[in-house]
Coordinates of C-alpha atoms in Angstrom, one line a residue:
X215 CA 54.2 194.6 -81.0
X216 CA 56.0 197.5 -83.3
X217 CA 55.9 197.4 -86.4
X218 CA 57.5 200.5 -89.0
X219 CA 56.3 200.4 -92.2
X220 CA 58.4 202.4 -94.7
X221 CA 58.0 203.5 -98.6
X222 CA 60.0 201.6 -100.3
X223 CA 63.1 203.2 -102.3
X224 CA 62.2 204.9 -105.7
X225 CA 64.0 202.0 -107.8
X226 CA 61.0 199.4 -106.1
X227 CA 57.8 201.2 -106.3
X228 CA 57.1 199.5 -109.4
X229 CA 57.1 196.0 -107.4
X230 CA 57.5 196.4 -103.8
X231 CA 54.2 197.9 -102.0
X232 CA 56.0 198.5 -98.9
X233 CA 58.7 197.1 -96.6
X234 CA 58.0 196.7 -93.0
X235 CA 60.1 195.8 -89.5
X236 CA 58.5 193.8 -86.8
X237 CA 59.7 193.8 -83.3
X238 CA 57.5 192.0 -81.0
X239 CA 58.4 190.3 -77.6
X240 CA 56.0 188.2 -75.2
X241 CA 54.6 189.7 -72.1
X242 CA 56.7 188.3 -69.1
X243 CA 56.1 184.5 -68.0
X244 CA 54.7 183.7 -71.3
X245 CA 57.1 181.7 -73.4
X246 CA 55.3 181.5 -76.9
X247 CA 51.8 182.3 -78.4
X248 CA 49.4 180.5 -81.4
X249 CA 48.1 183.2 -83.6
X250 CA 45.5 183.3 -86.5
X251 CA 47.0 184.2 -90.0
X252 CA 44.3 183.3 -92.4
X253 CA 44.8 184.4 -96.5
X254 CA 45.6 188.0 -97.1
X255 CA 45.6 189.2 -100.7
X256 CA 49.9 190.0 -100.7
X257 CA 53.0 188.0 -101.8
X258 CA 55.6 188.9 -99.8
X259 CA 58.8 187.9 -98.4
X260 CA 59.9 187.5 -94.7
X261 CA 63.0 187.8 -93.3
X262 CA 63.2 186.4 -89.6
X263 CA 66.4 188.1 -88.0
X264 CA 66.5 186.0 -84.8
X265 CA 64.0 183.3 -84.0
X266 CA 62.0 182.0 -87.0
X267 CA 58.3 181.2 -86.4
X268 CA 56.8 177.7 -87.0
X269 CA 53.9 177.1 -88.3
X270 CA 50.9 174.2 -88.6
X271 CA 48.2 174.9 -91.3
X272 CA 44.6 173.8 -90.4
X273 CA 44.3 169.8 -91.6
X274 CA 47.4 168.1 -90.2
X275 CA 48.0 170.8 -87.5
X276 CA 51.4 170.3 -86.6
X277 CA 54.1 172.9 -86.6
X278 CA 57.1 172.9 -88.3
X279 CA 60.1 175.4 -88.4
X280 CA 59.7 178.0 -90.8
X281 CA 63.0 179.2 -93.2
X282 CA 65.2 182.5 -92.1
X283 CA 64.1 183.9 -95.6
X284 CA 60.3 182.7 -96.8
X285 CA 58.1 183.4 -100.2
X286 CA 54.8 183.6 -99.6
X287 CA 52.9 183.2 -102.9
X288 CA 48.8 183.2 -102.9
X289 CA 47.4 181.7 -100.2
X290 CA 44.0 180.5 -100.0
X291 CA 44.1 178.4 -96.6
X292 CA 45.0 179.6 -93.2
X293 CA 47.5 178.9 -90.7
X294 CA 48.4 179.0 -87.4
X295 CA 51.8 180.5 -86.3
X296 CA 53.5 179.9 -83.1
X297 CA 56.3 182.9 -82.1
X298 CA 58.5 182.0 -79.2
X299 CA 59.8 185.0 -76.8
X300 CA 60.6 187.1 -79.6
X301 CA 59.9 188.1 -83.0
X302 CA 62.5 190.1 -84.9
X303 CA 61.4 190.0 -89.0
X304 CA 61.2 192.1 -91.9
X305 CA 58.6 191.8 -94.3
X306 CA 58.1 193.0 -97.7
X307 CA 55.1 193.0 -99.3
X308 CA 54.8 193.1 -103.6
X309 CA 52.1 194.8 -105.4
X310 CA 49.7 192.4 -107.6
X311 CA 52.2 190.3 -109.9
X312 CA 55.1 192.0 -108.4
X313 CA 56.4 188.6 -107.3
X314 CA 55.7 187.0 -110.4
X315 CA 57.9 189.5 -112.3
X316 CA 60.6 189.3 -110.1
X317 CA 60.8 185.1 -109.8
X318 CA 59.6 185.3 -113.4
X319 CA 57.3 181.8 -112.5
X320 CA 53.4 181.0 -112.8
X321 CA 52.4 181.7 -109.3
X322 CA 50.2 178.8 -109.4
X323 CA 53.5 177.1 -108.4
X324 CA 53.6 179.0 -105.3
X325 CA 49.9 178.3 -103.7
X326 CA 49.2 177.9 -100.7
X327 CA 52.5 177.5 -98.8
X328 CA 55.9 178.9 -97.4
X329 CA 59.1 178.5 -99.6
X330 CA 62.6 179.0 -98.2
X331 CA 63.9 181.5 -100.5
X332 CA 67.4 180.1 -100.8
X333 CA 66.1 177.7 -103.1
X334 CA 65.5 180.4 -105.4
X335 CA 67.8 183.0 -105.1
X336 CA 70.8 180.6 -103.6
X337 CA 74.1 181.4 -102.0
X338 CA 73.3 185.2 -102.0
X339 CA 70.5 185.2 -99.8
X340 CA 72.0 182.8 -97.6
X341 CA 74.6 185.3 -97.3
X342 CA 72.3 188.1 -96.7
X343 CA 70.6 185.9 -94.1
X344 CA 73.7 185.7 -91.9
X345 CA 73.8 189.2 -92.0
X346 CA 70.8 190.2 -90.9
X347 CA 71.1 187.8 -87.7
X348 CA 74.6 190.1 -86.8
X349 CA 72.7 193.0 -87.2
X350 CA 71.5 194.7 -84.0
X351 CA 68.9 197.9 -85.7
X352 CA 66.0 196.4 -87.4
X353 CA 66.4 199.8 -89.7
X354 CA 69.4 198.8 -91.0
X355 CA 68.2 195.3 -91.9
X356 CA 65.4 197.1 -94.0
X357 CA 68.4 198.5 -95.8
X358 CA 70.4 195.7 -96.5
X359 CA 66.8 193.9 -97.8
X360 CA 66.0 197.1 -100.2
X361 CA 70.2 196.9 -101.6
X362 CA 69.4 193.1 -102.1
X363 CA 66.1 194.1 -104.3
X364 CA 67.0 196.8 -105.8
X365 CA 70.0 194.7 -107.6
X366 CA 67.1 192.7 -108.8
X367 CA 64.9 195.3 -110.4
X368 CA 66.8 195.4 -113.5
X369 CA 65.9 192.2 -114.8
X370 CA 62.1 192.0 -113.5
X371 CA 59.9 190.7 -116.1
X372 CA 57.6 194.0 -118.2
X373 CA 55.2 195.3 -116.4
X374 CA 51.6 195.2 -118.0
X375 CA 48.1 196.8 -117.7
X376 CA 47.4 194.0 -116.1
X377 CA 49.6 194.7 -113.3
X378 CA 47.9 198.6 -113.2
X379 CA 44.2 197.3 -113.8
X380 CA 45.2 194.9 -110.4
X381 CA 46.4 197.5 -108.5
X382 CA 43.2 199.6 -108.7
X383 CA 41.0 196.6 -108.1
X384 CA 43.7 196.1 -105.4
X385 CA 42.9 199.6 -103.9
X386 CA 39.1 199.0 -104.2
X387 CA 39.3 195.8 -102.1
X388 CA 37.8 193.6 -104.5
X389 CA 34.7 195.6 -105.3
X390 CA 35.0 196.5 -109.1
X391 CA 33.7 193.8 -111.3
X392 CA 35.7 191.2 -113.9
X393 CA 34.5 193.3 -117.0
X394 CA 35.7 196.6 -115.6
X395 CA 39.2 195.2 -114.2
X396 CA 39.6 193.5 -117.7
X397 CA 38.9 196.7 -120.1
X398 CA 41.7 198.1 -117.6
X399 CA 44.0 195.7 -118.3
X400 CA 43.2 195.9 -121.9
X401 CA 42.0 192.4 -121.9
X402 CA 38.8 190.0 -123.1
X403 CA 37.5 188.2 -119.9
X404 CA 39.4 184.9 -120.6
X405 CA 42.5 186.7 -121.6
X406 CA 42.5 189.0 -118.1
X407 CA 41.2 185.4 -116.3
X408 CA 44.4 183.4 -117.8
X409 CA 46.8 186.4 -117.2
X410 CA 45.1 186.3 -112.9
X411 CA 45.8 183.1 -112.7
X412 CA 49.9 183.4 -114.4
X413 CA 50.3 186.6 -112.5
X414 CA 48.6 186.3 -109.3
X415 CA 47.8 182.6 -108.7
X416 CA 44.1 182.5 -108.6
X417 CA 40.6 183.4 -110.8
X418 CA 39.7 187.1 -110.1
X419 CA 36.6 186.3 -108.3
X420 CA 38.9 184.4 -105.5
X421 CA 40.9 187.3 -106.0
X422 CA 38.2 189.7 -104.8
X423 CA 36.5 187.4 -102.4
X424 CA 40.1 187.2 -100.2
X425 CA 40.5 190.9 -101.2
X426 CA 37.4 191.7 -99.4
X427 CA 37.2 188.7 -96.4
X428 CA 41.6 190.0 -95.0
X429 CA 39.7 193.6 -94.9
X430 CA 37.2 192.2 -92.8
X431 CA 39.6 190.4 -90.9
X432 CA 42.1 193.3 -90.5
X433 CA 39.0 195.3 -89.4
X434 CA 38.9 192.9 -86.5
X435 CA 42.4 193.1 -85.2
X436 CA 42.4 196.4 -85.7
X437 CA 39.3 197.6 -84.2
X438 CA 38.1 195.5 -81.7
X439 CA 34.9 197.1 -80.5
X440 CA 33.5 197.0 -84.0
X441 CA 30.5 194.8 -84.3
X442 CA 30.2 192.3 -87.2
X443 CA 27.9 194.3 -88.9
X444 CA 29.8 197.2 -89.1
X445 CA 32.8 195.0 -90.0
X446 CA 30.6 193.3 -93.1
X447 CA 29.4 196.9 -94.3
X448 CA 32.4 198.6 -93.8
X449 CA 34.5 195.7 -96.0
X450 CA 31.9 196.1 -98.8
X451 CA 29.9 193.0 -98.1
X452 CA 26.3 192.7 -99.6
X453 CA 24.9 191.1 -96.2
X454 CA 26.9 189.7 -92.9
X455 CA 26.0 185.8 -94.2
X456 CA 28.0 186.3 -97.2
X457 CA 31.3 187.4 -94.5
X458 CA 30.3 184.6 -92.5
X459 CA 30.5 182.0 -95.7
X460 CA 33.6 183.7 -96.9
X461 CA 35.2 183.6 -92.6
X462 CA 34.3 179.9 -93.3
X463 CA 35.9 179.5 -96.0
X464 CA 39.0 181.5 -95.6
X465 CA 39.5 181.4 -91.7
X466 CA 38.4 177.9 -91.1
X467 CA 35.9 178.9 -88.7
X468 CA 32.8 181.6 -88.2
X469 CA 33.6 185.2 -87.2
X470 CA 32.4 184.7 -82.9
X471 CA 35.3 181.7 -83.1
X472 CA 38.4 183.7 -84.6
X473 CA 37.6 186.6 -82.3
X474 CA 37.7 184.0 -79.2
X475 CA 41.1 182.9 -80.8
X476 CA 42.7 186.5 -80.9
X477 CA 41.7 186.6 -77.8
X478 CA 43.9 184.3 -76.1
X479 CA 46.8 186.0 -78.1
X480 CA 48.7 189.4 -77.5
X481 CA 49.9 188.9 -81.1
X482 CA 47.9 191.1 -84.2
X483 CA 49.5 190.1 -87.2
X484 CA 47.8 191.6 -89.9
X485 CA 47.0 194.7 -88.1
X486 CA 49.1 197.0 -90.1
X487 CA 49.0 195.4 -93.2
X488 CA 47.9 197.7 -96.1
X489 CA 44.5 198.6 -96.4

């Protein structure tokens, strides 16, 4: 699986966190693959070039055929995807209430699910989706997604020190409390808890419990031969019961289950998502 991950031009640093190209094909004689992908703490938006995933979430369990373009707002539930022979997509990944200035929506409206971006952005992105299909360099696909953003970065709603103060808690993973993030953001507790919810989709303290539980996750991907505990302590947990409540919670299962599931997979898909 190769994955670039590239800074994203100067005119999108105040919303975009990064832009990244995936390039992934199956090891010979297997034909697709069921991954993992519980909550992670980033909006983004996907563009499949080829093949689109599908994808089951955990109550209903049957997959369905994912958009060429997708919004992923806050998620709070995990999924399953399935990738078929080969994965071509580019992702792009929005700092806290990037997403929300840029659609301009409460991201409330945006839990928990996939959209197909069409419906928000209409005939230009289905143009933009036919021509990443007819483009052969993933590189140059990352191009023709940063020209479509950058168009929008003159009409993004203000940024705030909201946005700022959620960055930081952002780069923390969750570990500073509500009444430091909120004197950052220049806000009482209720105001900073109404503006989370507007901005990002969620109270803070769900904020900073996924914040901290897709570190520990990533952790695993990443680093195999890590231990739980080492996992727990390094992600800023108190004790490993409150990772385990919190991989219960977010992953659907306990910690010795999901690392059975990677197992059967060659797939990592939130390996080299930001730490």
């Amino acid at each position: 699986m190769d994955v670039k991950i590239y800074v994203p031009a100067g005119a999108l640093q105040q919303y975009v966190m990064n832009i990244s190209t995936v390039d992934a094909v199956l090891p010979e004689g297997i034909k697709d693959v069921v991954t993992p992908y519980p909550p992670t703490p980033f909006q983004s938006m996907i563009f499949y070039c080829d093949h689109q995933v599908d994808m089951a979430n955990m109550k209903d369990r049957r997959f369905s055929r994912q958009p060429h373009s997708v919004l992923i707002g806050p998620q709070l539930s995990r999924v399953n995807i399935r990738v078929t022979n080969h994965l071509r997509a580019i992702r792009v990944d929005f700092h806290p209430g990037g997403m929300y200035r840029l659609l301009g929506m409460p991201m409330l409206e945006l839990s928990d699910a996939g959209f197909d971006a069409i419906d928000f952005f209409g005939t230009e992105l289905k143009s933009l989706n036919e021509h990443l299909r007819n483009l052969e360099s993933l590189e140059a696909g990352k191009g023709v997604v940063e020209k479509f953003l950058i168009a929008k970065a003159a009409k993004l709603k203000p940024a705030l020190p909201f946005d700022s103060a959620m960055r930081v808690l952002l780069k923390h993973n969750g570990l500073l409390s509500i009444e430091e993030t909120a004197s950052l953001a220049c806000l009482s507790i209720k105001q900073f808890e109404r503006k989370c919810r507007e901005r990002i989709g969620m109270n803070p303290k769900m904020y900073s419990r996924i914040l901290r539980f897709s570190k520990a996750y990533r952790l695993r991907e990443t680093y195999p031969h890590l231990n739980w505990i080492s996992i727990a302590y390094e992600a800023g947990y108190f004790d490993q019961m409150h990772m385990i409540r919190d991989f219960k919670d977010f992953a659907g299962v306990n910690p010795s289950i999901i690392e059975q599931e990677l197992g059967s997979t060659p797939l990592r898909m939130q390996k080299d998502l930001p730490y």
